[in-house]
Coordinates of C-alpha atoms in Angstrom, one line a residue:
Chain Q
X71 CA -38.8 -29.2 -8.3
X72 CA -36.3 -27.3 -6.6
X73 CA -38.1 -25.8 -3.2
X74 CA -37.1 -21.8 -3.1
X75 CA -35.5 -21.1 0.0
X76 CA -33.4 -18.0 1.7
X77 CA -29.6 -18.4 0.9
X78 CA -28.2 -16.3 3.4
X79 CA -27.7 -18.8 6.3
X80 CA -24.2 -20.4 6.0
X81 CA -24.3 -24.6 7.3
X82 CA -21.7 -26.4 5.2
X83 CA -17.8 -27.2 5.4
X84 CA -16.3 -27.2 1.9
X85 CA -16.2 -30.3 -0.3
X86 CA -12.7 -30.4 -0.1
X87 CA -9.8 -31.1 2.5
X88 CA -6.8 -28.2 2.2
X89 CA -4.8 -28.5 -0.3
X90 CA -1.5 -28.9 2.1
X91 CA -2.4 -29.6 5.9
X92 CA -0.6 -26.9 7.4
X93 CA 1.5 -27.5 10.2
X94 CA 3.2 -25.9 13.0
X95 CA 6.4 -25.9 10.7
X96 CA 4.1 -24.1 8.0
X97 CA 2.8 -21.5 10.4
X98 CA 6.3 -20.7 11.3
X99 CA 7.1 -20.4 7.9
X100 CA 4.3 -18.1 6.8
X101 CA 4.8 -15.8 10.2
X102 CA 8.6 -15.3 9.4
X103 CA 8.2 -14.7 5.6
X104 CA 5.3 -12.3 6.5
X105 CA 7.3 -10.1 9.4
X106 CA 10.5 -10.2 6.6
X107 CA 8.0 -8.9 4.3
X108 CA 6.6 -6.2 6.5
X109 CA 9.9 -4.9 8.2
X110 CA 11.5 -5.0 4.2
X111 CA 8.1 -2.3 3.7
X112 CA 8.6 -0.4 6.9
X113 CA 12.3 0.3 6.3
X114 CA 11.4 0.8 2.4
X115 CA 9.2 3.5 3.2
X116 CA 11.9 5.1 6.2
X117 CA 10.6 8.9 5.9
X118 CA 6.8 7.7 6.3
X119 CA 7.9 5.6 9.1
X120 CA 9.9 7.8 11.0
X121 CA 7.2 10.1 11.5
X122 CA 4.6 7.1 12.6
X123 CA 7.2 6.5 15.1
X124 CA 7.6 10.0 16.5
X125 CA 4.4 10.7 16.5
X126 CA 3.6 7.7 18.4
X127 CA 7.1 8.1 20.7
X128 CA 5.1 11.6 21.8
X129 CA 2.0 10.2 22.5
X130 CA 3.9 7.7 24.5
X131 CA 7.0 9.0 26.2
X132 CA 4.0 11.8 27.9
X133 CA 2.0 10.1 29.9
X134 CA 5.2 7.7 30.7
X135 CA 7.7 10.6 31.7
X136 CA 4.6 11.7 33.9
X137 CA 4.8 8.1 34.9
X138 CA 8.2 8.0 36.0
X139 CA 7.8 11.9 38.0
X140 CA 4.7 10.3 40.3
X141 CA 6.5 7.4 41.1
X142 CA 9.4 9.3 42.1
X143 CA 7.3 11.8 43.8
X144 CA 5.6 8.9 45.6
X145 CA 9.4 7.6 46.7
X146 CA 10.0 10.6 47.9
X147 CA 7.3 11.4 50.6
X148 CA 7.3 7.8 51.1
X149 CA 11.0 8.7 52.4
X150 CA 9.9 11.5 54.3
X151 CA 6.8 9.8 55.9
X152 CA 9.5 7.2 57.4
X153 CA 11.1 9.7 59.3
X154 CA 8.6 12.6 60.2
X155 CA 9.8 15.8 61.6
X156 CA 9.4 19.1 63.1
X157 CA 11.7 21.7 62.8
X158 CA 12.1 24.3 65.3
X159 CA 13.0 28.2 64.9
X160 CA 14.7 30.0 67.9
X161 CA 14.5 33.5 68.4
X162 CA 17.5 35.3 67.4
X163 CA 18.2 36.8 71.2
X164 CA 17.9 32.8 72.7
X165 CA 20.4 32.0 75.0
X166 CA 22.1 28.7 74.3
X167 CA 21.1 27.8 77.8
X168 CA 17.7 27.6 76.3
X169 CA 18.4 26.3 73.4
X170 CA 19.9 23.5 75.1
X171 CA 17.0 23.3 77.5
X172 CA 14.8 22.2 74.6
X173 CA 17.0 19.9 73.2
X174 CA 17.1 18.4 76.6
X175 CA 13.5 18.4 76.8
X176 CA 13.0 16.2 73.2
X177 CA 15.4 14.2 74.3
X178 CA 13.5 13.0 77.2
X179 CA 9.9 12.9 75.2
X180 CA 9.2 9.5 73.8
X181 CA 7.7 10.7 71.1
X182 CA 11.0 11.9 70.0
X183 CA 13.7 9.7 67.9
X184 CA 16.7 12.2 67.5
X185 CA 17.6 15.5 67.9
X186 CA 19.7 17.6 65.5
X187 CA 21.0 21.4 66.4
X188 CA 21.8 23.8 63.0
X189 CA 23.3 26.8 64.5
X190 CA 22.9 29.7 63.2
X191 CA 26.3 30.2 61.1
X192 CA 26.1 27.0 59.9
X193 CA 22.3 28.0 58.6
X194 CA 23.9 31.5 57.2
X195 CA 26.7 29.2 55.7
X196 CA 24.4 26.7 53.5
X197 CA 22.5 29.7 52.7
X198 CA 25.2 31.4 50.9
X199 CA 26.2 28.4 49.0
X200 CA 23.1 27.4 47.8
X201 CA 20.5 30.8 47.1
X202 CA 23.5 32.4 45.2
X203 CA 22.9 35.6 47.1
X204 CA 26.1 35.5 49.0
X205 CA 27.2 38.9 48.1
X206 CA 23.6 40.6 49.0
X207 CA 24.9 38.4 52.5
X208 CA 27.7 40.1 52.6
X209 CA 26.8 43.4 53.4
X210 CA 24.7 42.5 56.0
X211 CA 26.6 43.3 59.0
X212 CA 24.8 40.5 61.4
X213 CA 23.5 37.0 61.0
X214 CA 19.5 37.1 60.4
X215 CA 19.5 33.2 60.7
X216 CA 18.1 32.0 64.0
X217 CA 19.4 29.1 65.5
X218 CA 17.3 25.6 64.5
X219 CA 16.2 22.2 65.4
X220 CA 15.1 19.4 63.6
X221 CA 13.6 16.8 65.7
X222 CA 12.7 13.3 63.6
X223 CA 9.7 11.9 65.3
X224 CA 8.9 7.9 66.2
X225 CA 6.9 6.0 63.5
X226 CA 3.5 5.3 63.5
X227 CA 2.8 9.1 65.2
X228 CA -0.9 10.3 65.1
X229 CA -1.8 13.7 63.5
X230 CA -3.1 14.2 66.7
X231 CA -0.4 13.4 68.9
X232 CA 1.7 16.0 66.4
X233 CA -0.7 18.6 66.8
X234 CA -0.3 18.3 70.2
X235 CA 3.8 17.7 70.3
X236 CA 4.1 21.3 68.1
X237 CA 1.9 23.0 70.9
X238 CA 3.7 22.0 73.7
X239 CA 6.8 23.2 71.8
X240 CA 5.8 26.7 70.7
X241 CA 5.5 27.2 74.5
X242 CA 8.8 26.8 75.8
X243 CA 11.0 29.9 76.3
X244 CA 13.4 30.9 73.1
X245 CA 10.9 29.2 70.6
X246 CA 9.9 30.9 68.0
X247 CA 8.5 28.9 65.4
X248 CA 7.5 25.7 65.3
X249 CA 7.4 23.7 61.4
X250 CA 5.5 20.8 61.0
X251 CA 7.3 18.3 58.3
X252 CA 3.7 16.8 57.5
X253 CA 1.9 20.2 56.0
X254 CA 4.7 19.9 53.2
X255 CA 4.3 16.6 53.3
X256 CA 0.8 16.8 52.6
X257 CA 1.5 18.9 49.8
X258 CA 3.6 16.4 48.3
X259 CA 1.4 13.5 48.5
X260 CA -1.1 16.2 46.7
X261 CA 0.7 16.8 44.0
X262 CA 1.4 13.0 43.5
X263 CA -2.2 12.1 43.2
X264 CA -2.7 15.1 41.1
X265 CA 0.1 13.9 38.1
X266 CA -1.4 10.6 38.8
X267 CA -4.3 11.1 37.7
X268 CA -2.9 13.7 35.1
X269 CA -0.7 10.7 33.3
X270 CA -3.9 8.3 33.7
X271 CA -5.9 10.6 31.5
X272 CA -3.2 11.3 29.7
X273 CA -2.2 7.9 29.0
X274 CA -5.8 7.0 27.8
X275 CA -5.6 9.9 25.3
X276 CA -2.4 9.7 24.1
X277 CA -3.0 5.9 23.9
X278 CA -6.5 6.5 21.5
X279 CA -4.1 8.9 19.5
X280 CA -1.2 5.9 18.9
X281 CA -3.8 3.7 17.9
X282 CA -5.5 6.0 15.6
X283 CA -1.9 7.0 14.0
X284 CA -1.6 3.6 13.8
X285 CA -4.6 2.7 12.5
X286 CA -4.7 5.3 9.7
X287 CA -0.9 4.4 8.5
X288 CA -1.7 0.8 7.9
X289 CA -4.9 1.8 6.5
X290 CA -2.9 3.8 3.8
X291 CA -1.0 0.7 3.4
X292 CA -3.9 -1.2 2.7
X293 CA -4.9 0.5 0.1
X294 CA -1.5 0.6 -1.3
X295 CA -1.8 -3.2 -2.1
X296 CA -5.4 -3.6 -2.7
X297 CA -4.5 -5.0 -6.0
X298 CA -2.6 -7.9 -4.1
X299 CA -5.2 -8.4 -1.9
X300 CA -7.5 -8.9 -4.2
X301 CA -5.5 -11.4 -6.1
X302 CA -5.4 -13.2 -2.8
X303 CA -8.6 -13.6 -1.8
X304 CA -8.8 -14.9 -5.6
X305 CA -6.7 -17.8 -5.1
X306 CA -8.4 -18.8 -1.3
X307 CA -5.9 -16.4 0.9
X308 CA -7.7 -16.5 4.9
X309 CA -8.9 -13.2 6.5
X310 CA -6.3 -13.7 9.2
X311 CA -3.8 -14.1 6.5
X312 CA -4.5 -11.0 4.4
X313 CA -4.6 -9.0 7.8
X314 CA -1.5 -10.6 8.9
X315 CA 1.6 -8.5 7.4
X316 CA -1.0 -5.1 8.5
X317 CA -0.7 -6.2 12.1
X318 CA 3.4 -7.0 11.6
X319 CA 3.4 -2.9 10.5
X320 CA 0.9 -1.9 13.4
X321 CA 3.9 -4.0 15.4
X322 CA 6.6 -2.4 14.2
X323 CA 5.3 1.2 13.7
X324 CA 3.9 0.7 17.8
X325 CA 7.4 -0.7 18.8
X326 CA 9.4 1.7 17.1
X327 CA 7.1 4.6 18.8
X328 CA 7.8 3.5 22.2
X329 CA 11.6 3.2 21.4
X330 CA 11.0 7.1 20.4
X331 CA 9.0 7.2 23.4
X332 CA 11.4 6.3 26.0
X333 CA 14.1 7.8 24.0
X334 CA 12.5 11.3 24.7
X335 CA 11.8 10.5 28.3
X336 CA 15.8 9.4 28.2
X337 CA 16.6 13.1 27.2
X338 CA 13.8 15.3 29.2
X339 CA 15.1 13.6 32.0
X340 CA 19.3 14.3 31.4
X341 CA 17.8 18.3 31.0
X342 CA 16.6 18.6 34.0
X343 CA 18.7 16.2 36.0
X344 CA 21.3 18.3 37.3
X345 CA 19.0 21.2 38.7
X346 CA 16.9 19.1 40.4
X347 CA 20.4 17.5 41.9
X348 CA 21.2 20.7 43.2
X349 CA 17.6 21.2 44.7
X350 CA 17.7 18.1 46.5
X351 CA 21.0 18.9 47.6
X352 CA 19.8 22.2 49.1
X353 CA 17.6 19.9 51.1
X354 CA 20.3 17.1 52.5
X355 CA 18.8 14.7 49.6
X356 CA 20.2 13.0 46.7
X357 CA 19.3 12.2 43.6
X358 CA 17.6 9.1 42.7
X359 CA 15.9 8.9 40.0
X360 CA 14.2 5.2 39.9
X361 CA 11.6 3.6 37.5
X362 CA 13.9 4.3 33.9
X363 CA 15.5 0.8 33.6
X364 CA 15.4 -1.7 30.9
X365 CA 12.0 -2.8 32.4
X366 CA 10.6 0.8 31.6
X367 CA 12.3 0.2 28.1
X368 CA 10.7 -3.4 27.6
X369 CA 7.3 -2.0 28.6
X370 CA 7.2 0.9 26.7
X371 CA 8.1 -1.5 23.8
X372 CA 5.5 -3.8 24.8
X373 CA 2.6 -1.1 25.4
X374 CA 3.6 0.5 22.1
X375 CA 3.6 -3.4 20.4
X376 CA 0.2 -3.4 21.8
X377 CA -1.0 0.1 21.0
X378 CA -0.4 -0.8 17.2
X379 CA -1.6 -4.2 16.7
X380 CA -5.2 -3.2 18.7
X381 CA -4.8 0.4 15.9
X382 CA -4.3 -2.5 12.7
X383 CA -6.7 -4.8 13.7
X384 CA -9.4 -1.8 13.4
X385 CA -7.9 -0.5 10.3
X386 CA -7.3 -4.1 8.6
X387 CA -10.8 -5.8 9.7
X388 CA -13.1 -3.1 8.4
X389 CA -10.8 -2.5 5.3
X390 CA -10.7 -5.9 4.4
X391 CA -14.5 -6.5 4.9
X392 CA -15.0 -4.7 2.3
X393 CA -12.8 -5.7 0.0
X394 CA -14.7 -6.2 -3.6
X395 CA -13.0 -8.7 -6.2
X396 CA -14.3 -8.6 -9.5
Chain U
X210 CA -20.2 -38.6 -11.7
X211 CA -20.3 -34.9 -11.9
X212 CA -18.3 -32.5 -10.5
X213 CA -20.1 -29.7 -10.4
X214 CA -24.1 -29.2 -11.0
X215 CA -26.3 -26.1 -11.1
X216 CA -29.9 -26.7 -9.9
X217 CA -32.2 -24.2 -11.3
X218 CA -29.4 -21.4 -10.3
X219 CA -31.6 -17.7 -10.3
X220 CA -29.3 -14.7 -9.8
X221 CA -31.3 -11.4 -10.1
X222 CA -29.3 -8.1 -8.3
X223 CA -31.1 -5.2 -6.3
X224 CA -31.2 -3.5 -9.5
X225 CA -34.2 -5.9 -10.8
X226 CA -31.1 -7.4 -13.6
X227 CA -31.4 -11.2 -14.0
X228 CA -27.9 -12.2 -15.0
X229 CA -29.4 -16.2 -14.7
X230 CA -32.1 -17.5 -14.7
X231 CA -33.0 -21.2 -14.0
X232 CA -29.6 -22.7 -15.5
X233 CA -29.0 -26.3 -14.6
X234 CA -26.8 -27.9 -16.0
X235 CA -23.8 -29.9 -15.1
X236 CA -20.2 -30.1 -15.5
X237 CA -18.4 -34.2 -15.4
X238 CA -15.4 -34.7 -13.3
X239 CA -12.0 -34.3 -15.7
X240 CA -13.9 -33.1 -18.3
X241 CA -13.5 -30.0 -20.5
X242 CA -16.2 -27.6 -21.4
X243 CA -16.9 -24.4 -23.4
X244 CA -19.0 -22.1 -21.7
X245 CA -20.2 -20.0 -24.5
X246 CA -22.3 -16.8 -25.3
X247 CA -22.6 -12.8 -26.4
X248 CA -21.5 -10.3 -23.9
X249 CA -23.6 -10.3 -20.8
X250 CA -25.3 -13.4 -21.7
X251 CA -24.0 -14.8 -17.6
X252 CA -20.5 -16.1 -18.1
X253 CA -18.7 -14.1 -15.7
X254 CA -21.8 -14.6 -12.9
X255 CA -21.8 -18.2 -13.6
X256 CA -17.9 -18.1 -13.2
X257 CA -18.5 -16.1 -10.3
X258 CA -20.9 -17.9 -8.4
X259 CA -18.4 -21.3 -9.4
X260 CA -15.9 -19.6 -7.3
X261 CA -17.5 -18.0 -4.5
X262 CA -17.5 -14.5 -4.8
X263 CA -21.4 -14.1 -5.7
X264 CA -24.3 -16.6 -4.7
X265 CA -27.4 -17.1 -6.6
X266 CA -30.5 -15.8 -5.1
X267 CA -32.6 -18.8 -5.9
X268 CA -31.1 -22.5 -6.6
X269 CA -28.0 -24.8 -5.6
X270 CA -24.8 -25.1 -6.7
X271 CA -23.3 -28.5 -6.1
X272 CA -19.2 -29.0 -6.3
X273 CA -18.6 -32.5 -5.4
X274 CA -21.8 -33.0 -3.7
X275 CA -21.6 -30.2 -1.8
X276 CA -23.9 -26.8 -1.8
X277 CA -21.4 -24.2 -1.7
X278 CA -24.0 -21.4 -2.1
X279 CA -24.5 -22.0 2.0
X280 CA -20.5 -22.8 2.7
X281 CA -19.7 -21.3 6.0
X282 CA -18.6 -18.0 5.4
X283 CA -14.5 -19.6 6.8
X284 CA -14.4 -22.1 4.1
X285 CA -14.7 -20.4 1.2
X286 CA -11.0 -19.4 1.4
X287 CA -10.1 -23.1 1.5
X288 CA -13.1 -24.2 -1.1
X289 CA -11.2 -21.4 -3.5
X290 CA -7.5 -23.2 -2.3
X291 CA -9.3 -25.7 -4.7
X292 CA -10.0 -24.0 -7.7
X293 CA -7.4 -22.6 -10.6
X294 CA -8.7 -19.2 -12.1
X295 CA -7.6 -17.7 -15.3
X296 CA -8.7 -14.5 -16.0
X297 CA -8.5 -12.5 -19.2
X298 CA -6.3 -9.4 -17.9
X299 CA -4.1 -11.9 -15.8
X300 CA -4.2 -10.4 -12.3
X301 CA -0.7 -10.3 -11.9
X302 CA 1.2 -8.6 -9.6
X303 CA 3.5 -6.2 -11.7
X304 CA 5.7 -5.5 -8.1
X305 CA 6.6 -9.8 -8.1
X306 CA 8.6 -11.8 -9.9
X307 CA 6.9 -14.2 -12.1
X308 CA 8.4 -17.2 -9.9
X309 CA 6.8 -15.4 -7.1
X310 CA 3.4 -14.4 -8.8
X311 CA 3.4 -18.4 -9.6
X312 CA 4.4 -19.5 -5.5
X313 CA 1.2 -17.1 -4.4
X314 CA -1.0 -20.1 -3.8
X315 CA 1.4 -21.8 -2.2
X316 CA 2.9 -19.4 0.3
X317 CA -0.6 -18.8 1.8
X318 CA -0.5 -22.3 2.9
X319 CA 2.5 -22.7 4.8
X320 CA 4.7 -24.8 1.9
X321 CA 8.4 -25.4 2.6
X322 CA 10.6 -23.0 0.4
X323 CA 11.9 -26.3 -1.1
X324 CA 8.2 -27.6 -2.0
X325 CA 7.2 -24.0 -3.4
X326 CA 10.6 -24.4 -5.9
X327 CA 9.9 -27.3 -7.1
X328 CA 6.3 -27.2 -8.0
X329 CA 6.2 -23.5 -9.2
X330 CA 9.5 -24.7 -11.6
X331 CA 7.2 -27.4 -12.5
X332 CA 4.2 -25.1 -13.5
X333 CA 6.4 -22.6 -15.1
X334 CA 8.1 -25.4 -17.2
X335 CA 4.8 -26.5 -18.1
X336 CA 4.0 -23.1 -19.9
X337 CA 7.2 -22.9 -21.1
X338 CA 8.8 -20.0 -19.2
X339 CA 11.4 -21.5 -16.7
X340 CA 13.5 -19.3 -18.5
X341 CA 11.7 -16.4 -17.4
X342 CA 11.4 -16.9 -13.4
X343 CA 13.5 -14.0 -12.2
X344 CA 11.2 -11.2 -14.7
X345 CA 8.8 -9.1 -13.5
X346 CA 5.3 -9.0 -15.6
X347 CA 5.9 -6.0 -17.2
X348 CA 8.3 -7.4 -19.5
X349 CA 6.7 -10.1 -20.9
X350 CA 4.6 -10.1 -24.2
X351 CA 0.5 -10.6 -23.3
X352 CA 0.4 -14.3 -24.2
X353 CA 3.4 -14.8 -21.9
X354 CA 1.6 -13.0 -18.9
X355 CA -1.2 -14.9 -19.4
X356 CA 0.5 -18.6 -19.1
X357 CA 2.2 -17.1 -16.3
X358 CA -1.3 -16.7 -15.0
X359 CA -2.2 -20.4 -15.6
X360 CA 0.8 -21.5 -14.4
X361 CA -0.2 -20.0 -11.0
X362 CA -3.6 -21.9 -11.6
X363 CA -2.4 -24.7 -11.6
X364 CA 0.3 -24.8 -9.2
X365 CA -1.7 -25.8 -6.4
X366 CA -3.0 -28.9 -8.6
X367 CA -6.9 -27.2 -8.4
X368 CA -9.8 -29.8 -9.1
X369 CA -11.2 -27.2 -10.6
X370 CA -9.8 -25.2 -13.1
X371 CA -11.9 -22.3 -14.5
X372 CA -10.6 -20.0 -17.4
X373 CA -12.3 -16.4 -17.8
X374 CA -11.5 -15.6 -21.8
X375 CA -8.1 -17.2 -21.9
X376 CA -7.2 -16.4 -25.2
X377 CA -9.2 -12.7 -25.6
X378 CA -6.5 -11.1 -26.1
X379 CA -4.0 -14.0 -27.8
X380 CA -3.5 -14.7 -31.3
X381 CA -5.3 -17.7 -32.9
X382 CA -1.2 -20.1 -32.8
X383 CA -1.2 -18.8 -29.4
X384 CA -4.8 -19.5 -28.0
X385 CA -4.7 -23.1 -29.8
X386 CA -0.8 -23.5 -27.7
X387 CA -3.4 -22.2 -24.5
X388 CA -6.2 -24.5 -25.3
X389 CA -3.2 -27.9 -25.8
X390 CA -1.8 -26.8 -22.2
X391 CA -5.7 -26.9 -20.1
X392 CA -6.4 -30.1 -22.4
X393 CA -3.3 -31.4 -20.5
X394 CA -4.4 -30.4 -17.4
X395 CA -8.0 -32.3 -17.8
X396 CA -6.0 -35.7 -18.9
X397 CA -4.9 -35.3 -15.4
X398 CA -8.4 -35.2 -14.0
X399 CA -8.5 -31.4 -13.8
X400 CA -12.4 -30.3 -14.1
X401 CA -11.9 -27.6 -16.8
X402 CA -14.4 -24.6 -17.7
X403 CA -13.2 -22.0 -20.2
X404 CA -15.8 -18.9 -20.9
X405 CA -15.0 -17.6 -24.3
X406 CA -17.1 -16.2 -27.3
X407 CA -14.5 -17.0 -29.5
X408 CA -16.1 -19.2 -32.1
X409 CA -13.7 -19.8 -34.4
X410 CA -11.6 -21.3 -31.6
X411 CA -14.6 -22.9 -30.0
X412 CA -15.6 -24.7 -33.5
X413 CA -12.5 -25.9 -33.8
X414 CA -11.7 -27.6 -30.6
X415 CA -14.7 -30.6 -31.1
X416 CA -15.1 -30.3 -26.8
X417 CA -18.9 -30.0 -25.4
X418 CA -20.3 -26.6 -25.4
X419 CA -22.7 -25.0 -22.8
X420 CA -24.1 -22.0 -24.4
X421 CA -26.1 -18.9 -22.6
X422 CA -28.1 -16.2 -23.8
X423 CA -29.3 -13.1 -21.3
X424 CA -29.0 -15.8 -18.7
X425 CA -30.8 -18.3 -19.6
X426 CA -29.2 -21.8 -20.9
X427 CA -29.7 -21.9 -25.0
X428 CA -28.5 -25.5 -24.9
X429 CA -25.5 -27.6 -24.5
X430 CA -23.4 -30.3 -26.9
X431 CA -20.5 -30.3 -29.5

């Protein structure tokens, strides 16, 4: 008598070794066949594919080209926190005796690394070139410039020490004004941490969206071979290798996005790279742009690779767990 | 020694349907057997639990000594690497050529390109269609498609070879050129199980018979 027992619990190994032992050779050999197979699909269906990959080059080149402004951002004031300044305003009736007397004065304090005198022509000179208002200039009969002076301060300077630097200056006869660097400074460094955490959040949502693009594009492939997958798992085909060409197109549609993806960040940044050139150049800067190299490329490529394979494996698994064969 | 052997194999679905019920009985490595009856008299579950993709709810199913109602859920695709399957509407894919529907088996396991040629041209020139390699299923008559559909059975040189109404759909010179080609195969120790209600064809053959009726075993012989 045969005892009735529960069925589900799963103990054995099967009665049989594998047909062929598989080797690294053979695993090789089924990888390559398999990514042949899956590129031959992805350019086969070139329309459906090209919109995966913008959509996903969108979702990607975002939160990157927000990427690439903070860490220029963050270049910049890390420039401009290695030499910080004050600029000083004269009035316009200050005799150049005085002006000189407060040059001679920074000079002397320690605090002080180098002086630097814009005169007032020179001021009224970059003004005209740069605000495009030189004829409104023109028929202004005088120079409403004052005279300035930009002192660039020792490193390592307190907050306190130039609080109390910019007091002493505003004191001394012919000063008008006094400009700390570090308020725009400030600014700056505020505006980094605010696209920081802008791309972040960006990068999280934009990311779900790739992998759900993703996900639902090889899901519709799926179901466009269910009748091959079912023959298959008929003749003894592995989970992993049914799923396996599915994560070659979450590859591919994921690598091809972030080639869209840093493509687009490519352009945006050409637009706007000769205005911002000019606005530096208003300011004595240059520009620099760092961060878009082939190492941006490469991990654009490699995020998007990612980004696919994590939005296939969600399609494929729970698709292919339910696969019925009759 | 037998192959394969049913102990008091129960399968009932939710629906309160008992598609078996207490069949043992057993099959003899290399032999060839008839499994016989009406229209949802348990062929197809029997066939079904034989290759995995159902499990009885009460009872053991023993292939070479080993219960594979309880296989571990990642050996069943090796367990079914085992076993040829011939199924009455083929299963082929229209989309591959017949030399590729044939490698199937064999490209999920990692075979050299050279290995893959040589056995599937070995298969296909055992069903007579070398000639035919480079077609695509859609062209070829209904008893071609379905000895492509052995030859991929067989390819992988299964211990098992189980054939879902070979010839349902083959006229009686054909089916009789079917049945010659999986007597072949069991001369080669090949465990062979056809499920067929054709009696004419069964009557003639002279190979043992297990017959069911609603699920139960009505008796076996010649």
């Amino acid at each position: 008598m045969i005892a009735n027992r529960p069925i589900g619990k799963s103990l054995n190994k099967g009665p049989w070794p594998s047909p062929v032992s598989i080797t690294i050779g053979g695993f090789i050999r089924v990888h390559y066949r398999v990514a042949k197979e899956s590129f031959f699909y992805v350019s086969s269906h070139l329309g459906t594919s090209l919109l995966v990959w913008l959509l996903i080059g969108i979702a990607l080149g975002l939160p990157a080209g927000l990427y690439l402004l903070e860490r220029n951002l963050g270049a910049m004031s890390e420039d401009w926190q290695g030499k910080p300044g004050i600029s000083l305003y004269f009035e316009l009736s200050a005799s150049d005796e005085a002006i000189e007397a407060v040059a001679q004065r920074l000079r002397q304090d320690v605090r002080v690394r180098a002086v630097s005198l814009v005169s007032s022509a020179r001021a009224l000179e970059e003004f005209k070139a740069y605000s495009g208002l030189a004829d409104a200039l023109a028929v202004i009969e005088y120079n409403p410039l004052p005279n300035s002076m930009r002192a660039v301060l020792a490193d390592g300077l307190e907050p306190l020490q130039l609080e109390l630097l910019s007091v002493s200056l505003t004191d001394l006869p012919g000063v008008q004004e006094v400009v700390v660097e570090k308020t725009w400074l400030e600014r700056v460094t505020a505006i980094t941490e605010l696209i920081s955490r802008l791309g972040f959040m960006l990068a999280v949502l934009f990311g779900v969206a790739a992998i759900l693009v993703t996900s639902t594009s090889v899901r519709l492939a799926i179901e466009s071979r269910l009748d091959e997958l079912k023959v298959l798992k008929l003749v003894g085909a592995t989970s992993a290798y049914m799923r396996r060409p599915f994560l070659y197109f979450g590859l591919s549609y994921g690598m091809g996005g972030g080639v869209i993806g840093a493509m687009l960040v490519s352009i945006n940044i050409s637009l706007v790279e000769e205005p911002l050139a000019e606005f530096l150049g208003s300011y004595g800067g240059s520009l620099n742009i760092i961060g878009l190299d082939y190492l941006f490329v490469a991990g654009m490529l490699g995020i998007g690779g990612f980004l696919g394979i994590v939005g296939a494996l969600m399609a494929s698994r729970q698709r292919l767990a339910d696969l019925q064969v009759d | 020694m037998s192959e394969i052997e049913l102990r008091n194999v129960t399968r009932r679905f939710d629906s309160g349907i008992e598609a078996l019920g207490n069949v043992s009985v057993s099959f003899a490595s290399g032999s060839m057997t008839f499994l016989t009856g009406h229209s949802g008299a348990g062929k197809s579950t029997l066939l079904k639990i034989l290759l995995r993709l159902d499990v009885p709810t009460r009872g053991q199913v023993l292939v070479g000594g080993v219960d594979i109602s309880r296989l571990a859920e990642k050996y069943i695709p090796l367990f079914r690497q085992n076993i040829g399957v011939v199924f009455q509407d083929h299963h082929l894919l229209d989309g591959r050529t017949v030399f590729e529907n044939v490698a199937l088996p064999l490209r999920l396991v990692g075979m050299s390109e050279r290995d893959i040629e040589r056995r599937v041209r070995a298969a296909l020139s055992r069903v007579s269609l070398l000639a035919k390699e480079r077609q695509f299923p859609p062209v070829l008559s209904t008893g071609e498609q379905q000895r492509v559909g052995i030859a991929r059975a067989v390819v992988n040189r299964p211990k098992i070879l189980l054939a879902d109404e070979p010839t349902g759909n083959l006229d009686p010179e054909l089916s009789k050129d079917i049945m010659d080609l999986f007597e072949q195969f069991k001369q080669v120790g090949t465990t062979v199980i056809i499920a067929s209600h054709d009696r004419e064809l069964i009557n003639t053959m002279g190979i043992p018979i297990v017959e069911l009726e609603q699920g139960h075993l009505l008796g076996a012989g010649i």
